[in-house]
Amino acid sequence: MKIKYLGHSCFTIETQGYTLLFDPFISGNPLSSEIDAALVQADFILVSHAHEDHTADLVSIAKRTGAVVIAIWEIHAWLQKQGISNTHPMNIGGKRTFDFGKVTMTYAMHSSSFADGTYGGVAAGFLLAIEGKIIYYSGDTALTQEMKLLGERSTIDWAILPIGGNFTMDAVDAAEAASFLRTKNVIGMHFNTFGYIVIDEIEAKTAFDNSGASLTLMNIGEEIAI
Ligand code: NI
Ligand code: MN
């Protein structure tokens, strides 16, 4: 399968003929100017929480593509009011098998509201079992003890974690999270997009030196096969 970085916390995963899109935020991201949100394809859109830097392009891409939007109940309910009916509601701890693989909605420690003030439920992440691999997309979150439970119960091949600090974990906490998760491969997200979360990339990688994991920082538009 292939993972492509569209900037901030937005990724696509291509697997078995399906495209999964995570936290669509492209047109409002100055760093993603080379990506055209109007051309992004999706069969499934997974939304971690309601904040604008995760949902700004959600309604337009969901409408255009007809993708199934997988999100917590309150985001599903809000989407229905925006005329998006192809949604699949979940909640924390829930598991569901879709055509591309299995999704568990995981705990995240963060807030969640839409730009219009609507409550977005609690923030979440996703544990994905796809093509025999386990991928953890944490969403925006602090470092939490709950990550130990994920690491104990699953062999996580790749973890996609925030490293920008201020609103979420920084790289030091993400390195600790990698230990909790018992994973060797971390892809960083949620950094450099705005002033509050600008990081030193070399320092971020150094923070992983004793974690047993390596930190991959993808360029926007870059694709890797995993
Ligand atoms: Ni957020
Ligand atoms: Mn965010």
PDB file of C-alpha atoms and ligand atoms in Angstrom:
ATOM      1  CA  MET A   1       0.000   0.000   0.000  1.00  0.00           C
ATOM      2  CA  LYS A   2       1.030   3.607  -0.425  1.00  0.00           C
ATOM      3  CA  ILE A   3       0.884   6.523   2.009  1.00  0.00           C
ATOM      4  CA  LYS A   4       0.905  10.050   0.603  1.00  0.00           C
ATOM      5  CA  TYR A   5       1.303  13.228   2.654  1.00  0.00           C
ATOM      6  CA  LEU A   6      -0.949  16.163   1.726  1.00  0.00           C
ATOM      7  CA  GLY A   7       0.277  18.382   4.554  1.00  0.00           C
ATOM      8  CA  HIS A   8      -0.543  19.007   8.232  1.00  0.00           C
ATOM      9  CA  SER A   9      -2.494  15.874   9.329  1.00  0.00           C
ATOM     10  CA  CYS A  10      -3.842  15.049   5.896  1.00  0.00           C
ATOM     11  CA  PHE A  11      -2.759  11.795   4.264  1.00  0.00           C
ATOM     12  CA  THR A  12      -4.078   9.320   1.765  1.00  0.00           C
ATOM     13  CA  ILE A  13      -3.559   5.576   1.947  1.00  0.00           C
ATOM     14  CA  GLU A  14      -4.035   3.628  -1.266  1.00  0.00           C
ATOM     15  CA  THR A  15      -4.853  -0.016  -0.696  1.00  0.00           C
ATOM     16  CA  GLN A  16      -6.539  -2.723  -2.743  1.00  0.00           C
ATOM     17  CA  GLY A  17      -8.013  -0.214  -5.159  1.00  0.00           C
ATOM     18  CA  TYR A  18      -9.411   2.042  -2.432  1.00  0.00           C
ATOM     19  CA  THR A  19      -8.222   5.485  -1.413  1.00  0.00           C
ATOM     20  CA  LEU A  20      -8.553   6.422   2.253  1.00  0.00           C
ATOM     21  CA  LEU A  21      -8.268  10.132   3.036  1.00  0.00           C
ATOM     22  CA  PHE A  22      -7.461  11.373   6.545  1.00  0.00           C
ATOM     23  CA  ASP A  23      -8.380  14.794   8.004  1.00  0.00           C
ATOM     24  CA  PRO A  24      -8.777  16.812   4.793  1.00  0.00           C
ATOM     25  CA  PHE A  25      -7.204  20.223   5.280  1.00  0.00           C
ATOM     26  CA  ILE A  26      -5.562  21.393   2.067  1.00  0.00           C
ATOM     27  CA  SER A  27      -6.996  24.617   0.651  1.00  0.00           C
ATOM     28  CA  GLY A  28      -6.404  26.506   3.930  1.00  0.00           C
ATOM     29  CA  ASN A  29      -2.853  25.211   4.310  1.00  0.00           C
ATOM     30  CA  PRO A  30      -0.276  27.573   2.786  1.00  0.00           C
ATOM     31  CA  LEU A  31       2.293  24.748   2.764  1.00  0.00           C
ATOM     32  CA  SER A  32       0.006  22.565   0.599  1.00  0.00           C
ATOM     33  CA  SER A  33      -0.392  25.040  -2.263  1.00  0.00           C
ATOM     34  CA  GLU A  34       0.859  22.441  -4.766  1.00  0.00           C
ATOM     35  CA  ILE A  35      -2.005  20.093  -3.875  1.00  0.00           C
ATOM     36  CA  ASP A  36      -5.379  20.842  -5.465  1.00  0.00           C
ATOM     37  CA  ALA A  37      -8.165  19.899  -3.037  1.00  0.00           C
ATOM     38  CA  ALA A  38     -10.577  19.797  -5.978  1.00  0.00           C
ATOM     39  CA  LEU A  39      -8.629  16.866  -7.465  1.00  0.00           C
ATOM     40  CA  VAL A  40      -8.174  14.775  -4.312  1.00  0.00           C
ATOM     41  CA  GLN A  41      -9.798  11.357  -4.654  1.00  0.00           C
ATOM     42  CA  ALA A  42     -11.317   9.343  -1.834  1.00  0.00           C
ATOM     43  CA  ASP A  43     -13.448   6.266  -1.317  1.00  0.00           C
ATOM     44  CA  PHE A  44     -13.372   6.635   2.467  1.00  0.00           C
ATOM     45  CA  ILE A  45     -12.650   9.753   4.527  1.00  0.00           C
ATOM     46  CA  LEU A  46     -11.555   9.219   8.130  1.00  0.00           C
ATOM     47  CA  VAL A  47     -11.974  12.243  10.396  1.00  0.00           C
ATOM     48  CA  SER A  48     -10.247  12.357  13.794  1.00  0.00           C
ATOM     49  CA  HIS A  49     -11.991  15.456  15.138  1.00  0.00           C
ATOM     50  CA  ALA A  50     -13.884  18.561  14.099  1.00  0.00           C
ATOM     51  CA  HIS A  51     -11.254  21.319  14.275  1.00  0.00           C
ATOM     52  CA  GLU A  52     -10.958  23.335  11.098  1.00  0.00           C
ATOM     53  CA  ASP A  53      -7.366  22.251  10.453  1.00  0.00           C
ATOM     54  CA  HIS A  54      -8.766  18.706  10.028  1.00  0.00           C
ATOM     55  CA  THR A  55     -12.097  19.348   8.312  1.00  0.00           C
ATOM     56  CA  ALA A  56     -11.821  22.498   6.164  1.00  0.00           C
ATOM     57  CA  ASP A  57     -12.131  20.514   2.913  1.00  0.00           C
ATOM     58  CA  LEU A  58     -14.276  17.722   4.320  1.00  0.00           C
ATOM     59  CA  VAL A  59     -17.707  18.757   3.040  1.00  0.00           C
ATOM     60  CA  SER A  60     -16.513  19.691  -0.456  1.00  0.00           C
ATOM     61  CA  ILE A  61     -14.480  16.496  -0.959  1.00  0.00           C
ATOM     62  CA  ALA A  62     -17.205  14.285   0.547  1.00  0.00           C
ATOM     63  CA  LYS A  63     -19.811  15.876  -1.753  1.00  0.00           C
ATOM     64  CA  ARG A  64     -17.695  15.590  -4.894  1.00  0.00           C
ATOM     65  CA  THR A  65     -16.405  12.058  -4.338  1.00  0.00           C
ATOM     66  CA  GLY A  66     -19.358  10.493  -2.526  1.00  0.00           C
ATOM     67  CA  ALA A  67     -16.815   8.847  -0.194  1.00  0.00           C
ATOM     68  CA  VAL A  68     -17.984   7.188   3.008  1.00  0.00           C
ATOM     69  CA  VAL A  69     -17.063   9.459   5.920  1.00  0.00           C
ATOM     70  CA  ILE A  70     -15.995   7.513   9.012  1.00  0.00           C
ATOM     71  CA  ALA A  71     -16.146   9.670  12.145  1.00  0.00           C
ATOM     72  CA  ILE A  72     -17.483   9.891  15.663  1.00  0.00           C
ATOM     73  CA  TRP A  73     -21.262  10.194  16.119  1.00  0.00           C
ATOM     74  CA  GLU A  74     -21.373  13.981  16.559  1.00  0.00           C
ATOM     75  CA  ILE A  75     -19.364  14.623  13.367  1.00  0.00           C
ATOM     76  CA  HIS A  76     -21.646  12.194  11.500  1.00  0.00           C
ATOM     77  CA  ALA A  77     -24.693  14.138  12.808  1.00  0.00           C
ATOM     78  CA  TRP A  78     -23.174  17.492  11.769  1.00  0.00           C
ATOM     79  CA  LEU A  79     -22.404  16.142   8.279  1.00  0.00           C
ATOM     80  CA  GLN A  80     -26.003  15.020   7.819  1.00  0.00           C
ATOM     81  CA  LYS A  81     -27.029  18.647   8.372  1.00  0.00           C
ATOM     82  CA  GLN A  82     -24.555  19.708   5.654  1.00  0.00           C
ATOM     83  CA  GLY A  83     -26.244  17.365   3.184  1.00  0.00           C
ATOM     84  CA  ILE A  84     -23.629  14.588   3.467  1.00  0.00           C
ATOM     85  CA  SER A  85     -25.553  11.353   3.969  1.00  0.00           C
ATOM     86  CA  ASN A  86     -22.876   8.771   3.131  1.00  0.00           C
ATOM     87  CA  THR A  87     -21.442   8.578   6.641  1.00  0.00           C
ATOM     88  CA  HIS A  88     -20.505   5.805   9.019  1.00  0.00           C
ATOM     89  CA  PRO A  89     -20.705   6.805  12.704  1.00  0.00           C
ATOM     90  CA  MET A  90     -18.447   5.182  15.292  1.00  0.00           C
ATOM     91  CA  ASN A  91     -17.336   5.928  18.833  1.00  0.00           C
ATOM     92  CA  ILE A  92     -14.267   5.300  20.987  1.00  0.00           C
ATOM     93  CA  GLY A  93     -13.402   1.608  21.307  1.00  0.00           C
ATOM     94  CA  GLY A  94     -15.730   0.634  18.492  1.00  0.00           C
ATOM     95  CA  LYS A  95     -14.476  -1.732  15.794  1.00  0.00           C
ATOM     96  CA  ARG A  96     -15.810  -2.170  12.310  1.00  0.00           C
ATOM     97  CA  THR A  97     -14.674  -4.063   9.249  1.00  0.00           C
ATOM     98  CA  PHE A  98     -14.933  -2.143   5.975  1.00  0.00           C
ATOM     99  CA  ASP A  99     -14.089  -3.336   2.470  1.00  0.00           C
ATOM    100  CA  PHE A 100     -10.470  -2.105   2.855  1.00  0.00           C
ATOM    101  CA  GLY A 101      -9.844  -3.532   6.342  1.00  0.00           C
ATOM    102  CA  LYS A 102     -10.668  -3.177  10.016  1.00  0.00           C
ATOM    103  CA  VAL A 103     -10.968   0.128  11.878  1.00  0.00           C
ATOM    104  CA  THR A 104     -10.902   0.639  15.640  1.00  0.00           C
ATOM    105  CA  MET A 105     -11.718   4.129  16.855  1.00  0.00           C
ATOM    106  CA  THR A 106      -9.182   4.993  19.533  1.00  0.00           C
ATOM    107  CA  TYR A 107      -8.916   7.351  22.473  1.00  0.00           C
ATOM    108  CA  ALA A 108      -7.304  10.762  21.939  1.00  0.00           C
ATOM    109  CA  MET A 109      -6.776  13.482  24.523  1.00  0.00           C
ATOM    110  CA  HIS A 110      -7.788  16.680  22.732  1.00  0.00           C
ATOM    111  CA  SER A 111     -10.857  18.897  22.231  1.00  0.00           C
ATOM    112  CA  SER A 112     -13.219  18.892  19.238  1.00  0.00           C
ATOM    113  CA  SER A 113     -15.570  21.540  17.882  1.00  0.00           C
ATOM    114  CA  PHE A 114     -16.444  22.803  14.403  1.00  0.00           C
ATOM    115  CA  ALA A 115     -15.644  26.324  13.233  1.00  0.00           C
ATOM    116  CA  ASP A 116     -19.369  27.150  13.607  1.00  0.00           C
ATOM    117  CA  GLY A 117     -19.185  26.225  17.310  1.00  0.00           C
ATOM    118  CA  THR A 118     -20.963  22.866  16.992  1.00  0.00           C
ATOM    119  CA  TYR A 119     -19.696  20.275  19.479  1.00  0.00           C
ATOM    120  CA  GLY A 120     -17.738  17.594  17.604  1.00  0.00           C
ATOM    121  CA  GLY A 121     -17.912  14.830  20.196  1.00  0.00           C
ATOM    122  CA  VAL A 122     -14.586  13.798  21.672  1.00  0.00           C
ATOM    123  CA  ALA A 123     -11.410  13.698  19.618  1.00  0.00           C
ATOM    124  CA  ALA A 124     -10.412  10.276  18.304  1.00  0.00           C
ATOM    125  CA  GLY A 125      -7.782   8.327  16.428  1.00  0.00           C
ATOM    126  CA  PHE A 126      -7.850   5.200  14.295  1.00  0.00           C
ATOM    127  CA  LEU A 127      -6.140   1.832  14.532  1.00  0.00           C
ATOM    128  CA  LEU A 128      -6.254   0.235  11.087  1.00  0.00           C
ATOM    129  CA  ALA A 129      -5.653  -3.355  10.038  1.00  0.00           C
ATOM    130  CA  ILE A 130      -4.972  -3.262   6.305  1.00  0.00           C
ATOM    131  CA  GLU A 131      -3.206  -5.829   4.115  1.00  0.00           C
ATOM    132  CA  GLY A 132      -1.834  -7.627   7.180  1.00  0.00           C
ATOM    133  CA  LYS A 133      -0.312  -4.445   8.615  1.00  0.00           C
ATOM    134  CA  ILE A 134      -1.386  -2.411  11.648  1.00  0.00           C
ATOM    135  CA  ILE A 135      -1.298   1.351  11.261  1.00  0.00           C
ATOM    136  CA  TYR A 136      -2.136   3.768  14.065  1.00  0.00           C
ATOM    137  CA  TYR A 137      -3.258   7.282  13.111  1.00  0.00           C
ATOM    138  CA  SER A 138      -3.521   9.042  16.457  1.00  0.00           C
ATOM    139  CA  GLY A 139      -5.211  12.292  15.429  1.00  0.00           C
ATOM    140  CA  ASP A 140      -4.433  15.333  17.559  1.00  0.00           C
ATOM    141  CA  THR A 141      -3.592  14.107  21.032  1.00  0.00           C
ATOM    142  CA  ALA A 142      -1.414  14.444  24.077  1.00  0.00           C
ATOM    143  CA  LEU A 143       0.802  11.549  25.112  1.00  0.00           C
ATOM    144  CA  THR A 144      -1.509   9.174  26.978  1.00  0.00           C
ATOM    145  CA  GLN A 145      -1.240   6.000  29.035  1.00  0.00           C
ATOM    146  CA  GLU A 146      -3.871   4.499  26.741  1.00  0.00           C
ATOM    147  CA  MET A 147      -1.179   4.201  24.058  1.00  0.00           C
ATOM    148  CA  LYS A 148       0.427   1.467  26.188  1.00  0.00           C
ATOM    149  CA  LEU A 149      -2.751  -0.569  25.857  1.00  0.00           C
ATOM    150  CA  LEU A 150      -2.612  -0.259  22.060  1.00  0.00           C
ATOM    151  CA  GLY A 151       1.027  -1.381  22.067  1.00  0.00           C
ATOM    152  CA  GLU A 152       0.285  -4.332  24.347  1.00  0.00           C
ATOM    153  CA  ARG A 153      -2.648  -5.550  22.286  1.00  0.00           C
ATOM    154  CA  SER A 154      -1.436  -4.915  18.714  1.00  0.00           C
ATOM    155  CA  THR A 155       1.805  -5.145  16.818  1.00  0.00           C
ATOM    156  CA  ILE A 156       1.835  -1.668  15.343  1.00  0.00           C
ATOM    157  CA  ASP A 157       3.862  -1.463  12.125  1.00  0.00           C
ATOM    158  CA  TRP A 158       3.474   2.256  11.575  1.00  0.00           C
ATOM    159  CA  ALA A 159       2.280   5.086  13.834  1.00  0.00           C
ATOM    160  CA  ILE A 160       1.324   8.475  12.428  1.00  0.00           C
ATOM    161  CA  LEU A 161       1.718  10.916  15.318  1.00  0.00           C
ATOM    162  CA  PRO A 162       1.658  14.690  15.865  1.00  0.00           C
ATOM    163  CA  ILE A 163       5.047  16.213  16.670  1.00  0.00           C
ATOM    164  CA  GLY A 164       4.403  19.964  16.520  1.00  0.00           C
ATOM    165  CA  GLY A 165       3.738  20.618  20.213  1.00  0.00           C
ATOM    166  CA  ASN A 166       1.605  23.451  21.645  1.00  0.00           C
ATOM    167  CA  PHE A 167      -1.749  21.855  20.661  1.00  0.00           C
ATOM    168  CA  THR A 168      -0.555  18.222  20.715  1.00  0.00           C
ATOM    169  CA  MET A 169       2.454  16.085  21.567  1.00  0.00           C
ATOM    170  CA  ASP A 170       5.832  17.393  20.537  1.00  0.00           C
ATOM    171  CA  ALA A 171       8.575  15.124  19.182  1.00  0.00           C
ATOM    172  CA  VAL A 172       9.861  14.275  22.676  1.00  0.00           C
ATOM    173  CA  ASP A 173       6.414  13.068  23.711  1.00  0.00           C
ATOM    174  CA  ALA A 174       5.871  11.357  20.356  1.00  0.00           C
ATOM    175  CA  ALA A 175       9.122   9.415  20.910  1.00  0.00           C
ATOM    176  CA  GLU A 176       7.750   8.288  24.278  1.00  0.00           C
ATOM    177  CA  ALA A 177       4.492   7.404  22.519  1.00  0.00           C
ATOM    178  CA  ALA A 178       6.472   5.233  20.076  1.00  0.00           C
ATOM    179  CA  SER A 179       7.863   3.328  23.078  1.00  0.00           C
ATOM    180  CA  PHE A 180       4.378   2.964  24.576  1.00  0.00           C
ATOM    181  CA  LEU A 181       3.091   1.762  21.197  1.00  0.00           C
ATOM    182  CA  ARG A 182       6.096  -0.567  20.725  1.00  0.00           C
ATOM    183  CA  THR A 183       6.429   0.586  17.147  1.00  0.00           C
ATOM    184  CA  LYS A 184       9.601   1.143  15.143  1.00  0.00           C
ATOM    185  CA  ASN A 185       8.171   3.395  12.475  1.00  0.00           C
ATOM    186  CA  VAL A 186       6.702   6.815  13.111  1.00  0.00           C
ATOM    187  CA  ILE A 187       5.517   9.326  10.537  1.00  0.00           C
ATOM    188  CA  GLY A 188       5.287  12.850  11.933  1.00  0.00           C
ATOM    189  CA  MET A 189       2.316  15.144  11.347  1.00  0.00           C
ATOM    190  CA  HIS A 190       0.833  18.401  12.646  1.00  0.00           C
ATOM    191  CA  PHE A 191       4.032  20.463  12.430  1.00  0.00           C
ATOM    192  CA  ASN A 192       5.238  23.645  10.664  1.00  0.00           C
ATOM    193  CA  THR A 193       1.778  24.598   9.345  1.00  0.00           C
ATOM    194  CA  PHE A 194       1.354  27.605  11.639  1.00  0.00           C
ATOM    195  CA  GLY A 195       3.673  29.641  13.841  1.00  0.00           C
ATOM    196  CA  TYR A 196       2.660  27.837  17.029  1.00  0.00           C
ATOM    197  CA  ILE A 197       3.855  24.482  15.718  1.00  0.00           C
ATOM    198  CA  VAL A 198       7.024  25.308  13.783  1.00  0.00           C
ATOM    199  CA  ILE A 199       9.705  22.785  14.740  1.00  0.00           C
ATOM    200  CA  ASP A 200      13.394  22.098  14.226  1.00  0.00           C
ATOM    201  CA  GLU A 201      13.300  18.886  12.172  1.00  0.00           C
ATOM    202  CA  ILE A 202      16.792  17.775  13.197  1.00  0.00           C
ATOM    203  CA  GLU A 203      15.922  18.193  16.888  1.00  0.00           C
ATOM    204  CA  ALA A 204      12.714  16.243  16.310  1.00  0.00           C
ATOM    205  CA  LYS A 205      14.641  13.313  14.809  1.00  0.00           C
ATOM    206  CA  THR A 206      17.201  13.460  17.628  1.00  0.00           C
ATOM    207  CA  ALA A 207      14.345  13.138  20.138  1.00  0.00           C
ATOM    208  CA  PHE A 208      13.727   9.676  18.671  1.00  0.00           C
ATOM    209  CA  ASP A 209      17.342   8.515  19.104  1.00  0.00           C
ATOM    210  CA  ASN A 210      16.701   6.443  22.226  1.00  0.00           C
ATOM    211  CA  SER A 211      13.135   5.426  21.461  1.00  0.00           C
ATOM    212  CA  GLY A 212      13.856   2.387  19.299  1.00  0.00           C
ATOM    213  CA  ALA A 213      11.844   4.045  16.544  1.00  0.00           C
ATOM    214  CA  SER A 214      12.756   6.215  13.600  1.00  0.00           C
ATOM    215  CA  LEU A 215      10.891   9.376  12.689  1.00  0.00           C
ATOM    216  CA  THR A 216       9.977   9.857   9.048  1.00  0.00           C
ATOM    217  CA  LEU A 217       9.100  13.394   7.952  1.00  0.00           C
ATOM    218  CA  MET A 218       7.477  13.286   4.550  1.00  0.00           C
ATOM    219  CA  ASN A 219       7.531  16.160   2.092  1.00  0.00           C
ATOM    220  CA  ILE A 220       4.129  17.418   1.060  1.00  0.00           C
ATOM    221  CA  GLY A 221       3.086  15.466  -2.032  1.00  0.00           C
ATOM    222  CA  GLU A 222       5.573  12.680  -1.224  1.00  0.00           C
ATOM    223  CA  GLU A 223       4.406   9.083  -1.361  1.00  0.00           C
ATOM    224  CA  ILE A 224       5.976   6.055   0.317  1.00  0.00           C
ATOM    225  CA  ALA A 225       5.221   2.373  -0.069  1.00  0.00           C
ATOM    226  CA  ILE A 226       4.814   0.459   3.180  1.00  0.00           C
TER     227      ILE A 226
HETATM  228 NI    NI B   1      -7.262  19.846  16.882  1.00  0.00          NI
HETATM  229 MN    MN B   2      -5.139  20.201  14.793  1.00  0.00          MN
END
